[in-house]
Amino acid sequence: MLRLGRARQLELLPKWISDKIEINRYWTYRLLERAERETPGGARLLDAGSGEGQFRHHFGHTNYVGVDLAVGDAQWDYTGIDAQADLKQLPFPDGSFDAAVCIQTLEHVNEPKQVIGEIARVLRDGGRLYLSAPMMWHQHQKPHDFFRYTSFGFRYLLEQNGMRVIDMQPWGGYFWFLSFNLQLMHDRLFPRPESDLRYLLMLPFVLPVQFVFFLLLPILFYYLDRLDPVKDHTLGWSVVAEKMPPDEHHPTAAQ
């Protein structure tokens, strides 16, 4: 095919460039690399909402268990998951995992507090959860898309379920948010035609727009993001939380 999808285009770029363009992927892999580094060999690790199991290779040194309800995306191949289950009712005993990851999944569940509670239940005391979800994002995997999360929402959900927040990082600030949305400009201005021939005829118009909105401005905004120290206009959050012993669990009161 003459036309390359966005993911394939990013793969053709040097990593030092693609990391500045694809912000959510950059933060996702930073969180996964931390989980990989901090989870000891032989530990039992739960991937809650594992999708196709695309993160399994990060945890070859662990006893990895991928769980998904397998309804989110009709194009995905769920045959490689270890267990098909509702995250609200995980089929595992209490305290049976040493660590868990839940990557861009919580927005797709209709009872997030219950899901966090189940993950906390199957974690041992002191076990860590590596969690991420968007705060500003378009609807996706419709109709299985329910929520967006602030830092306060994350903290509340976790503390209500006996988890202590160890670290929380925003996916950039206002300029990274602008970068993400400007990259969608290309698809809005030039919807992809059905034929490759028509796409070729459009290339003289497409390529300059793509260069500006997909490459030049995102790199510029990557550096401009340093001007936003508050990061309230962030695309999402990466969180590391730890399960507290029962005697240390004091739920945050609802406001």
PDB file of C-alpha atoms in Angstrom:
ATOM      1  CA  MET A   1       0.000   0.000   0.000  1.00  0.00           C
ATOM      2  CA  LEU A   2       1.133   3.521  -0.804  1.00  0.00           C
ATOM      3  CA  ARG A   3      -0.452   4.950   2.282  1.00  0.00           C
ATOM      4  CA  LEU A   4       1.102   4.424   5.680  1.00  0.00           C
ATOM      5  CA  GLY A   5      -0.806   4.639   8.926  1.00  0.00           C
ATOM      6  CA  ARG A   6       0.353   6.981  11.643  1.00  0.00           C
ATOM      7  CA  ALA A   7       1.891   4.200  13.710  1.00  0.00           C
ATOM      8  CA  ARG A   8       3.931   3.019  10.727  1.00  0.00           C
ATOM      9  CA  GLN A   9       5.038   6.575   9.946  1.00  0.00           C
ATOM     10  CA  LEU A  10       6.328   6.921  13.508  1.00  0.00           C
ATOM     11  CA  GLU A  11       8.269   3.668  13.200  1.00  0.00           C
ATOM     12  CA  LEU A  12      10.153   5.112  10.225  1.00  0.00           C
ATOM     13  CA  LEU A  13      11.354   8.088  12.262  1.00  0.00           C
ATOM     14  CA  PRO A  14      14.361   8.035  14.618  1.00  0.00           C
ATOM     15  CA  LYS A  15      13.290   7.345  18.196  1.00  0.00           C
ATOM     16  CA  TRP A  16      14.529  10.732  19.430  1.00  0.00           C
ATOM     17  CA  ILE A  17      12.054  12.350  17.030  1.00  0.00           C
ATOM     18  CA  SER A  18       9.108   9.968  17.487  1.00  0.00           C
ATOM     19  CA  ASP A  19       9.329  10.351  21.286  1.00  0.00           C
ATOM     20  CA  LYS A  20       8.711  14.076  20.852  1.00  0.00           C
ATOM     21  CA  ILE A  21       5.729  13.506  18.567  1.00  0.00           C
ATOM     22  CA  GLU A  22       3.840  10.547  20.040  1.00  0.00           C
ATOM     23  CA  ILE A  23       3.527  11.777  23.613  1.00  0.00           C
ATOM     24  CA  ASN A  24       1.168   9.103  24.949  1.00  0.00           C
ATOM     25  CA  ARG A  25       3.350   6.295  23.610  1.00  0.00           C
ATOM     26  CA  TYR A  26       6.435   7.930  25.121  1.00  0.00           C
ATOM     27  CA  TRP A  27       4.836   8.056  28.594  1.00  0.00           C
ATOM     28  CA  THR A  28       3.345   4.580  28.233  1.00  0.00           C
ATOM     29  CA  TYR A  29       6.737   3.044  27.603  1.00  0.00           C
ATOM     30  CA  ARG A  30       8.375   5.053  30.371  1.00  0.00           C
ATOM     31  CA  LEU A  31       5.850   3.567  32.797  1.00  0.00           C
ATOM     32  CA  LEU A  32       6.270   0.053  31.396  1.00  0.00           C
ATOM     33  CA  GLU A  33      10.046   0.302  31.596  1.00  0.00           C
ATOM     34  CA  ARG A  34       9.758   1.350  35.235  1.00  0.00           C
ATOM     35  CA  ALA A  35       7.452  -1.587  35.973  1.00  0.00           C
ATOM     36  CA  GLU A  36       9.854  -3.922  34.184  1.00  0.00           C
ATOM     37  CA  ARG A  37      12.800  -2.562  36.143  1.00  0.00           C
ATOM     38  CA  GLU A  38      11.123  -2.644  39.563  1.00  0.00           C
ATOM     39  CA  THR A  39       9.422  -6.049  39.272  1.00  0.00           C
ATOM     40  CA  PRO A  40      11.845  -8.805  40.329  1.00  0.00           C
ATOM     41  CA  GLY A  41      12.440 -11.977  38.376  1.00  0.00           C
ATOM     42  CA  GLY A  42       9.903 -14.719  39.032  1.00  0.00           C
ATOM     43  CA  ALA A  43       7.328 -12.297  40.437  1.00  0.00           C
ATOM     44  CA  ARG A  44       3.714 -12.927  39.507  1.00  0.00           C
ATOM     45  CA  LEU A  45       2.486  -9.950  37.457  1.00  0.00           C
ATOM     46  CA  LEU A  46      -1.081  -9.148  36.378  1.00  0.00           C
ATOM     47  CA  ASP A  47      -1.744  -7.175  33.186  1.00  0.00           C
ATOM     48  CA  ALA A  48      -5.300  -5.969  33.811  1.00  0.00           C
ATOM     49  CA  GLY A  49      -6.855  -5.061  30.475  1.00  0.00           C
ATOM     50  CA  SER A  50      -4.023  -6.618  28.479  1.00  0.00           C
ATOM     51  CA  GLY A  51      -5.655  -6.281  25.051  1.00  0.00           C
ATOM     52  CA  GLU A  52      -3.691  -8.428  22.620  1.00  0.00           C
ATOM     53  CA  GLY A  53      -0.906  -8.879  25.154  1.00  0.00           C
ATOM     54  CA  GLN A  54       1.271  -6.282  23.440  1.00  0.00           C
ATOM     55  CA  PHE A  55       3.172  -5.541  26.656  1.00  0.00           C
ATOM     56  CA  ARG A  56       4.010  -9.164  27.485  1.00  0.00           C
ATOM     57  CA  HIS A  57       7.549  -8.871  26.102  1.00  0.00           C
ATOM     58  CA  HIS A  58       8.405  -6.329  28.808  1.00  0.00           C
ATOM     59  CA  PHE A  59       7.854  -8.952  31.491  1.00  0.00           C
ATOM     60  CA  GLY A  60       9.531 -12.093  30.195  1.00  0.00           C
ATOM     61  CA  HIS A  61      11.423 -12.338  33.498  1.00  0.00           C
ATOM     62  CA  THR A  62       8.135 -12.578  35.459  1.00  0.00           C
ATOM     63  CA  ASN A  63       5.179 -14.939  35.658  1.00  0.00           C
ATOM     64  CA  TYR A  64       3.006 -12.717  33.459  1.00  0.00           C
ATOM     65  CA  VAL A  65      -0.791 -13.153  33.388  1.00  0.00           C
ATOM     66  CA  GLY A  66      -2.751 -11.105  30.839  1.00  0.00           C
ATOM     67  CA  VAL A  67      -6.480 -10.642  31.466  1.00  0.00           C
ATOM     68  CA  ASP A  68      -9.024  -8.929  29.217  1.00  0.00           C
ATOM     69  CA  LEU A  69     -12.762  -9.054  28.584  1.00  0.00           C
ATOM     70  CA  ALA A  70     -11.929  -9.125  24.847  1.00  0.00           C
ATOM     71  CA  VAL A  71     -14.671  -6.770  23.677  1.00  0.00           C
ATOM     72  CA  GLY A  72     -12.830  -3.456  23.196  1.00  0.00           C
ATOM     73  CA  ASP A  73     -11.714  -3.614  19.576  1.00  0.00           C
ATOM     74  CA  ALA A  74     -13.151  -5.840  16.861  1.00  0.00           C
ATOM     75  CA  GLN A  75      -9.854  -5.696  14.931  1.00  0.00           C
ATOM     76  CA  TRP A  76      -7.741  -7.048  17.772  1.00  0.00           C
ATOM     77  CA  ASP A  77      -6.609 -10.648  18.190  1.00  0.00           C
ATOM     78  CA  TYR A  78      -7.334 -11.709  21.763  1.00  0.00           C
ATOM     79  CA  THR A  79      -6.281 -15.346  21.339  1.00  0.00           C
ATOM     80  CA  GLY A  80      -3.005 -14.747  23.174  1.00  0.00           C
ATOM     81  CA  ILE A  81      -4.492 -13.607  26.490  1.00  0.00           C
ATOM     82  CA  ASP A  82      -4.140 -15.877  29.502  1.00  0.00           C
ATOM     83  CA  ALA A  83      -7.639 -15.356  30.896  1.00  0.00           C
ATOM     84  CA  GLN A  84     -10.798 -13.806  29.467  1.00  0.00           C
ATOM     85  CA  ALA A  85     -12.544 -12.179  32.406  1.00  0.00           C
ATOM     86  CA  ASP A  86     -14.362  -9.084  33.603  1.00  0.00           C
ATOM     87  CA  LEU A  87     -11.939  -6.889  35.560  1.00  0.00           C
ATOM     88  CA  LYS A  88     -14.740  -6.286  38.062  1.00  0.00           C
ATOM     89  CA  GLN A  89     -14.575  -9.999  38.987  1.00  0.00           C
ATOM     90  CA  LEU A  90     -11.028 -11.257  38.630  1.00  0.00           C
ATOM     91  CA  PRO A  91     -10.787 -15.072  38.861  1.00  0.00           C
ATOM     92  CA  PHE A  92      -7.824 -15.090  41.251  1.00  0.00           C
ATOM     93  CA  PRO A  93      -7.398 -15.509  45.033  1.00  0.00           C
ATOM     94  CA  ASP A  94      -6.635 -12.601  47.350  1.00  0.00           C
ATOM     95  CA  GLY A  95      -2.999 -11.514  47.386  1.00  0.00           C
ATOM     96  CA  SER A  96      -1.979 -13.774  44.500  1.00  0.00           C
ATOM     97  CA  PHE A  97       0.057 -11.177  42.531  1.00  0.00           C
ATOM     98  CA  ASP A  98       3.238  -9.292  43.368  1.00  0.00           C
ATOM     99  CA  ALA A  99       2.610  -6.455  40.899  1.00  0.00           C
ATOM    100  CA  ALA A 100       0.072  -5.281  38.328  1.00  0.00           C
ATOM    101  CA  VAL A 101      -0.074  -3.033  35.281  1.00  0.00           C
ATOM    102  CA  CYS A 102      -3.235  -1.403  33.956  1.00  0.00           C
ATOM    103  CA  ILE A 103      -2.353   0.627  30.865  1.00  0.00           C
ATOM    104  CA  GLN A 104      -4.980   2.835  29.162  1.00  0.00           C
ATOM    105  CA  THR A 105      -7.752   0.535  30.365  1.00  0.00           C
ATOM    106  CA  LEU A 106      -9.538   2.338  33.188  1.00  0.00           C
ATOM    107  CA  GLU A 107     -11.349   4.704  30.799  1.00  0.00           C
ATOM    108  CA  HIS A 108     -12.972   1.651  29.197  1.00  0.00           C
ATOM    109  CA  VAL A 109     -14.614   0.195  32.315  1.00  0.00           C
ATOM    110  CA  ASN A 110     -17.990   1.393  33.571  1.00  0.00           C
ATOM    111  CA  GLU A 111     -17.203   0.757  37.258  1.00  0.00           C
ATOM    112  CA  PRO A 112     -13.623   1.970  37.772  1.00  0.00           C
ATOM    113  CA  LYS A 113     -13.768   1.953  41.573  1.00  0.00           C
ATOM    114  CA  GLN A 114     -14.773  -1.701  41.528  1.00  0.00           C
ATOM    115  CA  VAL A 115     -11.985  -2.547  39.072  1.00  0.00           C
ATOM    116  CA  ILE A 116      -9.340  -0.816  41.206  1.00  0.00           C
ATOM    117  CA  GLY A 117     -10.761  -2.662  44.208  1.00  0.00           C
ATOM    118  CA  GLU A 118     -10.363  -6.011  42.445  1.00  0.00           C
ATOM    119  CA  ILE A 119      -6.797  -5.262  41.397  1.00  0.00           C
ATOM    120  CA  ALA A 120      -6.010  -4.232  44.979  1.00  0.00           C
ATOM    121  CA  ARG A 121      -7.636  -7.424  46.279  1.00  0.00           C
ATOM    122  CA  VAL A 122      -5.442  -9.732  44.187  1.00  0.00           C
ATOM    123  CA  LEU A 123      -2.254  -7.781  44.991  1.00  0.00           C
ATOM    124  CA  ARG A 124      -0.226  -8.744  48.046  1.00  0.00           C
ATOM    125  CA  ASP A 125       0.457  -6.097  50.689  1.00  0.00           C
ATOM    126  CA  GLY A 126       3.233  -3.881  49.355  1.00  0.00           C
ATOM    127  CA  GLY A 127       2.526  -4.944  45.772  1.00  0.00           C
ATOM    128  CA  ARG A 128       2.701  -2.161  43.202  1.00  0.00           C
ATOM    129  CA  LEU A 129       0.210  -1.091  40.553  1.00  0.00           C
ATOM    130  CA  TYR A 130       1.449   0.758  37.454  1.00  0.00           C
ATOM    131  CA  LEU A 131      -1.561   2.594  36.090  1.00  0.00           C
ATOM    132  CA  SER A 132      -2.225   5.042  33.265  1.00  0.00           C
ATOM    133  CA  ALA A 133      -5.278   6.596  31.642  1.00  0.00           C
ATOM    134  CA  PRO A 134      -6.113   9.729  29.622  1.00  0.00           C
ATOM    135  CA  MET A 135      -7.490  13.018  30.890  1.00  0.00           C
ATOM    136  CA  MET A 136      -8.023  14.758  27.518  1.00  0.00           C
ATOM    137  CA  TRP A 137      -8.658  12.346  24.680  1.00  0.00           C
ATOM    138  CA  HIS A 138     -11.119  11.729  21.871  1.00  0.00           C
ATOM    139  CA  GLN A 139     -13.687   8.939  22.140  1.00  0.00           C
ATOM    140  CA  HIS A 140     -12.231   5.607  21.064  1.00  0.00           C
ATOM    141  CA  GLN A 141     -13.111   1.899  21.135  1.00  0.00           C
ATOM    142  CA  LYS A 142     -16.733   3.042  21.069  1.00  0.00           C
ATOM    143  CA  PRO A 143     -19.058   2.307  22.798  1.00  0.00           C
ATOM    144  CA  HIS A 144     -16.632   0.999  25.456  1.00  0.00           C
ATOM    145  CA  ASP A 145     -15.315   4.428  26.474  1.00  0.00           C
ATOM    146  CA  PHE A 146     -16.681   5.873  29.717  1.00  0.00           C
ATOM    147  CA  PHE A 147     -14.352   8.159  31.700  1.00  0.00           C
ATOM    148  CA  ARG A 148     -11.399  10.545  31.767  1.00  0.00           C
ATOM    149  CA  TYR A 149      -9.261  11.070  34.885  1.00  0.00           C
ATOM    150  CA  THR A 150      -7.713  13.973  36.772  1.00  0.00           C
ATOM    151  CA  SER A 151      -4.887  13.496  39.256  1.00  0.00           C
ATOM    152  CA  PHE A 152      -7.397  13.983  42.078  1.00  0.00           C
ATOM    153  CA  GLY A 153      -9.748  11.377  40.641  1.00  0.00           C
ATOM    154  CA  PHE A 154      -6.920   8.865  40.405  1.00  0.00           C
ATOM    155  CA  ARG A 155      -5.773   9.534  43.956  1.00  0.00           C
ATOM    156  CA  TYR A 156      -9.324   9.223  45.305  1.00  0.00           C
ATOM    157  CA  LEU A 157     -10.004   5.907  43.535  1.00  0.00           C
ATOM    158  CA  LEU A 158      -6.722   4.421  44.695  1.00  0.00           C
ATOM    159  CA  GLU A 159      -6.883   5.571  48.309  1.00  0.00           C
ATOM    160  CA  GLN A 160     -10.494   4.405  48.623  1.00  0.00           C
ATOM    161  CA  ASN A 161      -9.238   0.929  47.745  1.00  0.00           C
ATOM    162  CA  GLY A 162      -6.276   0.741  50.103  1.00  0.00           C
ATOM    163  CA  MET A 163      -3.616   1.953  47.673  1.00  0.00           C
ATOM    164  CA  ARG A 164      -0.973   4.591  48.447  1.00  0.00           C
ATOM    165  CA  VAL A 165       0.154   6.813  45.547  1.00  0.00           C
ATOM    166  CA  ILE A 166       3.950   6.595  45.220  1.00  0.00           C
ATOM    167  CA  ASP A 167       4.369   8.694  42.086  1.00  0.00           C
ATOM    168  CA  MET A 168       2.133  10.489  39.584  1.00  0.00           C
ATOM    169  CA  GLN A 169       3.361  12.040  36.329  1.00  0.00           C
ATOM    170  CA  PRO A 170       1.391  14.114  33.777  1.00  0.00           C
ATOM    171  CA  TRP A 171       1.707  13.373  30.064  1.00  0.00           C
ATOM    172  CA  GLY A 172       3.088  16.828  29.358  1.00  0.00           C
ATOM    173  CA  GLY A 173       1.284  20.143  29.601  1.00  0.00           C
ATOM    174  CA  TYR A 174      -0.577  22.641  27.441  1.00  0.00           C
ATOM    175  CA  PHE A 175       1.824  22.592  24.490  1.00  0.00           C
ATOM    176  CA  TRP A 176       1.920  18.802  24.286  1.00  0.00           C
ATOM    177  CA  PHE A 177      -1.872  18.883  24.397  1.00  0.00           C
ATOM    178  CA  LEU A 178      -1.812  21.316  21.445  1.00  0.00           C
ATOM    179  CA  SER A 179       0.687  19.114  19.633  1.00  0.00           C
ATOM    180  CA  PHE A 180      -1.550  16.066  19.915  1.00  0.00           C
ATOM    181  CA  ASN A 181      -4.577  17.905  18.560  1.00  0.00           C
ATOM    182  CA  LEU A 182      -2.686  19.600  15.732  1.00  0.00           C
ATOM    183  CA  GLN A 183      -1.496  16.205  14.541  1.00  0.00           C
ATOM    184  CA  LEU A 184      -5.145  15.309  13.955  1.00  0.00           C
ATOM    185  CA  MET A 185      -5.442  18.281  11.585  1.00  0.00           C
ATOM    186  CA  HIS A 186      -4.052  16.278   8.676  1.00  0.00           C
ATOM    187  CA  ASP A 187      -6.806  13.665   8.881  1.00  0.00           C
ATOM    188  CA  ARG A 188      -9.487  16.354   9.095  1.00  0.00           C
ATOM    189  CA  LEU A 189      -8.189  18.332   6.114  1.00  0.00           C
ATOM    190  CA  PHE A 190      -7.368  15.329   3.955  1.00  0.00           C
ATOM    191  CA  PRO A 191      -9.574  12.308   4.718  1.00  0.00           C
ATOM    192  CA  ARG A 192      -7.984   9.313   3.082  1.00  0.00           C
ATOM    193  CA  PRO A 193      -9.553   8.429  -0.289  1.00  0.00           C
ATOM    194  CA  GLU A 194     -10.304   4.830  -1.150  1.00  0.00           C
ATOM    195  CA  SER A 195      -7.844   4.572  -4.046  1.00  0.00           C
ATOM    196  CA  ASP A 196      -4.068   4.863  -3.974  1.00  0.00           C
ATOM    197  CA  LEU A 197      -4.188   6.824  -7.229  1.00  0.00           C
ATOM    198  CA  ARG A 198      -6.309   9.571  -5.711  1.00  0.00           C
ATOM    199  CA  TYR A 199      -3.994   9.662  -2.724  1.00  0.00           C
ATOM    200  CA  LEU A 200      -0.991  10.097  -5.032  1.00  0.00           C
ATOM    201  CA  LEU A 201      -2.693  13.017  -6.749  1.00  0.00           C
ATOM    202  CA  MET A 202      -3.282  14.631  -3.349  1.00  0.00           C
ATOM    203  CA  LEU A 203       0.333  14.235  -2.186  1.00  0.00           C
ATOM    204  CA  PRO A 204       1.540  17.693  -3.336  1.00  0.00           C
ATOM    205  CA  PHE A 205      -1.035  19.173  -0.948  1.00  0.00           C
ATOM    206  CA  VAL A 206      -0.806  16.530   1.758  1.00  0.00           C
ATOM    207  CA  LEU A 207       2.962  16.443   2.302  1.00  0.00           C
ATOM    208  CA  PRO A 208       3.467  20.127   3.258  1.00  0.00           C
ATOM    209  CA  VAL A 209       0.537  19.973   5.690  1.00  0.00           C
ATOM    210  CA  GLN A 210       1.815  16.713   7.129  1.00  0.00           C
ATOM    211  CA  PHE A 211       5.320  18.125   7.548  1.00  0.00           C
ATOM    212  CA  VAL A 212       4.025  21.170   9.430  1.00  0.00           C
ATOM    213  CA  PHE A 213       1.363  19.562  11.633  1.00  0.00           C
ATOM    214  CA  PHE A 214       2.845  16.092  12.085  1.00  0.00           C
ATOM    215  CA  LEU A 215       6.540  16.940  12.420  1.00  0.00           C
ATOM    216  CA  LEU A 216       7.574  20.588  12.647  1.00  0.00           C
ATOM    217  CA  LEU A 217       5.012  21.987  15.109  1.00  0.00           C
ATOM    218  CA  PRO A 218       4.994  18.915  17.404  1.00  0.00           C
ATOM    219  CA  ILE A 219       8.776  19.144  17.826  1.00  0.00           C
ATOM    220  CA  LEU A 220       8.529  22.883  18.486  1.00  0.00           C
ATOM    221  CA  PHE A 221       5.732  22.354  21.039  1.00  0.00           C
ATOM    222  CA  TYR A 222       7.727  19.592  22.720  1.00  0.00           C
ATOM    223  CA  TYR A 223      10.288  22.197  23.759  1.00  0.00           C
ATOM    224  CA  LEU A 224       7.736  24.955  24.418  1.00  0.00           C
ATOM    225  CA  ASP A 225       6.052  22.667  26.951  1.00  0.00           C
ATOM    226  CA  ARG A 226       8.769  23.637  29.422  1.00  0.00           C
ATOM    227  CA  LEU A 227       6.952  26.984  29.690  1.00  0.00           C
ATOM    228  CA  ASP A 228       4.029  25.213  31.393  1.00  0.00           C
ATOM    229  CA  PRO A 229       5.215  24.109  34.854  1.00  0.00           C
ATOM    230  CA  VAL A 230       1.705  23.423  36.183  1.00  0.00           C
ATOM    231  CA  LYS A 231       0.699  20.785  33.595  1.00  0.00           C
ATOM    232  CA  ASP A 232      -3.043  21.080  34.279  1.00  0.00           C
ATOM    233  CA  HIS A 233      -3.763  20.771  30.538  1.00  0.00           C
ATOM    234  CA  THR A 234      -2.281  17.298  30.286  1.00  0.00           C
ATOM    235  CA  LEU A 235      -3.262  14.466  27.977  1.00  0.00           C
ATOM    236  CA  GLY A 236      -3.215  11.904  30.787  1.00  0.00           C
ATOM    237  CA  TRP A 237      -1.480  10.509  33.850  1.00  0.00           C
ATOM    238  CA  SER A 238       0.946   7.742  34.753  1.00  0.00           C
ATOM    239  CA  VAL A 239       0.646   6.539  38.338  1.00  0.00           C
ATOM    240  CA  VAL A 240       2.573   4.170  40.573  1.00  0.00           C
ATOM    241  CA  ALA A 241       0.664   3.031  43.653  1.00  0.00           C
ATOM    242  CA  GLU A 242       1.337   0.523  46.419  1.00  0.00           C
ATOM    243  CA  LYS A 243      -1.105  -1.650  48.328  1.00  0.00           C
ATOM    244  CA  MET A 244      -1.139  -0.691  52.001  1.00  0.00           C
ATOM    245  CA  PRO A 245      -1.493  -3.195  54.851  1.00  0.00           C
ATOM    246  CA  PRO A 246      -5.055  -3.157  56.259  1.00  0.00           C
ATOM    247  CA  ASP A 247      -3.998  -1.333  59.442  1.00  0.00           C
ATOM    248  CA  GLU A 248      -2.668   1.593  57.354  1.00  0.00           C
ATOM    249  CA  HIS A 249      -5.719   1.941  55.136  1.00  0.00           C
ATOM    250  CA  HIS A 250      -7.620   5.149  55.881  1.00  0.00           C
ATOM    251  CA  PRO A 251      -9.864   5.991  52.885  1.00  0.00           C
ATOM    252  CA  THR A 252     -10.011   9.579  51.664  1.00  0.00           C
ATOM    253  CA  ALA A 253     -13.377  11.142  52.440  1.00  0.00           C
ATOM    254  CA  ALA A 254     -15.516  12.125  49.460  1.00  0.00           C
ATOM    255  CA  GLN A 255     -15.868  15.874  49.032  1.00  0.00           C
TER     256      GLN A 255
END
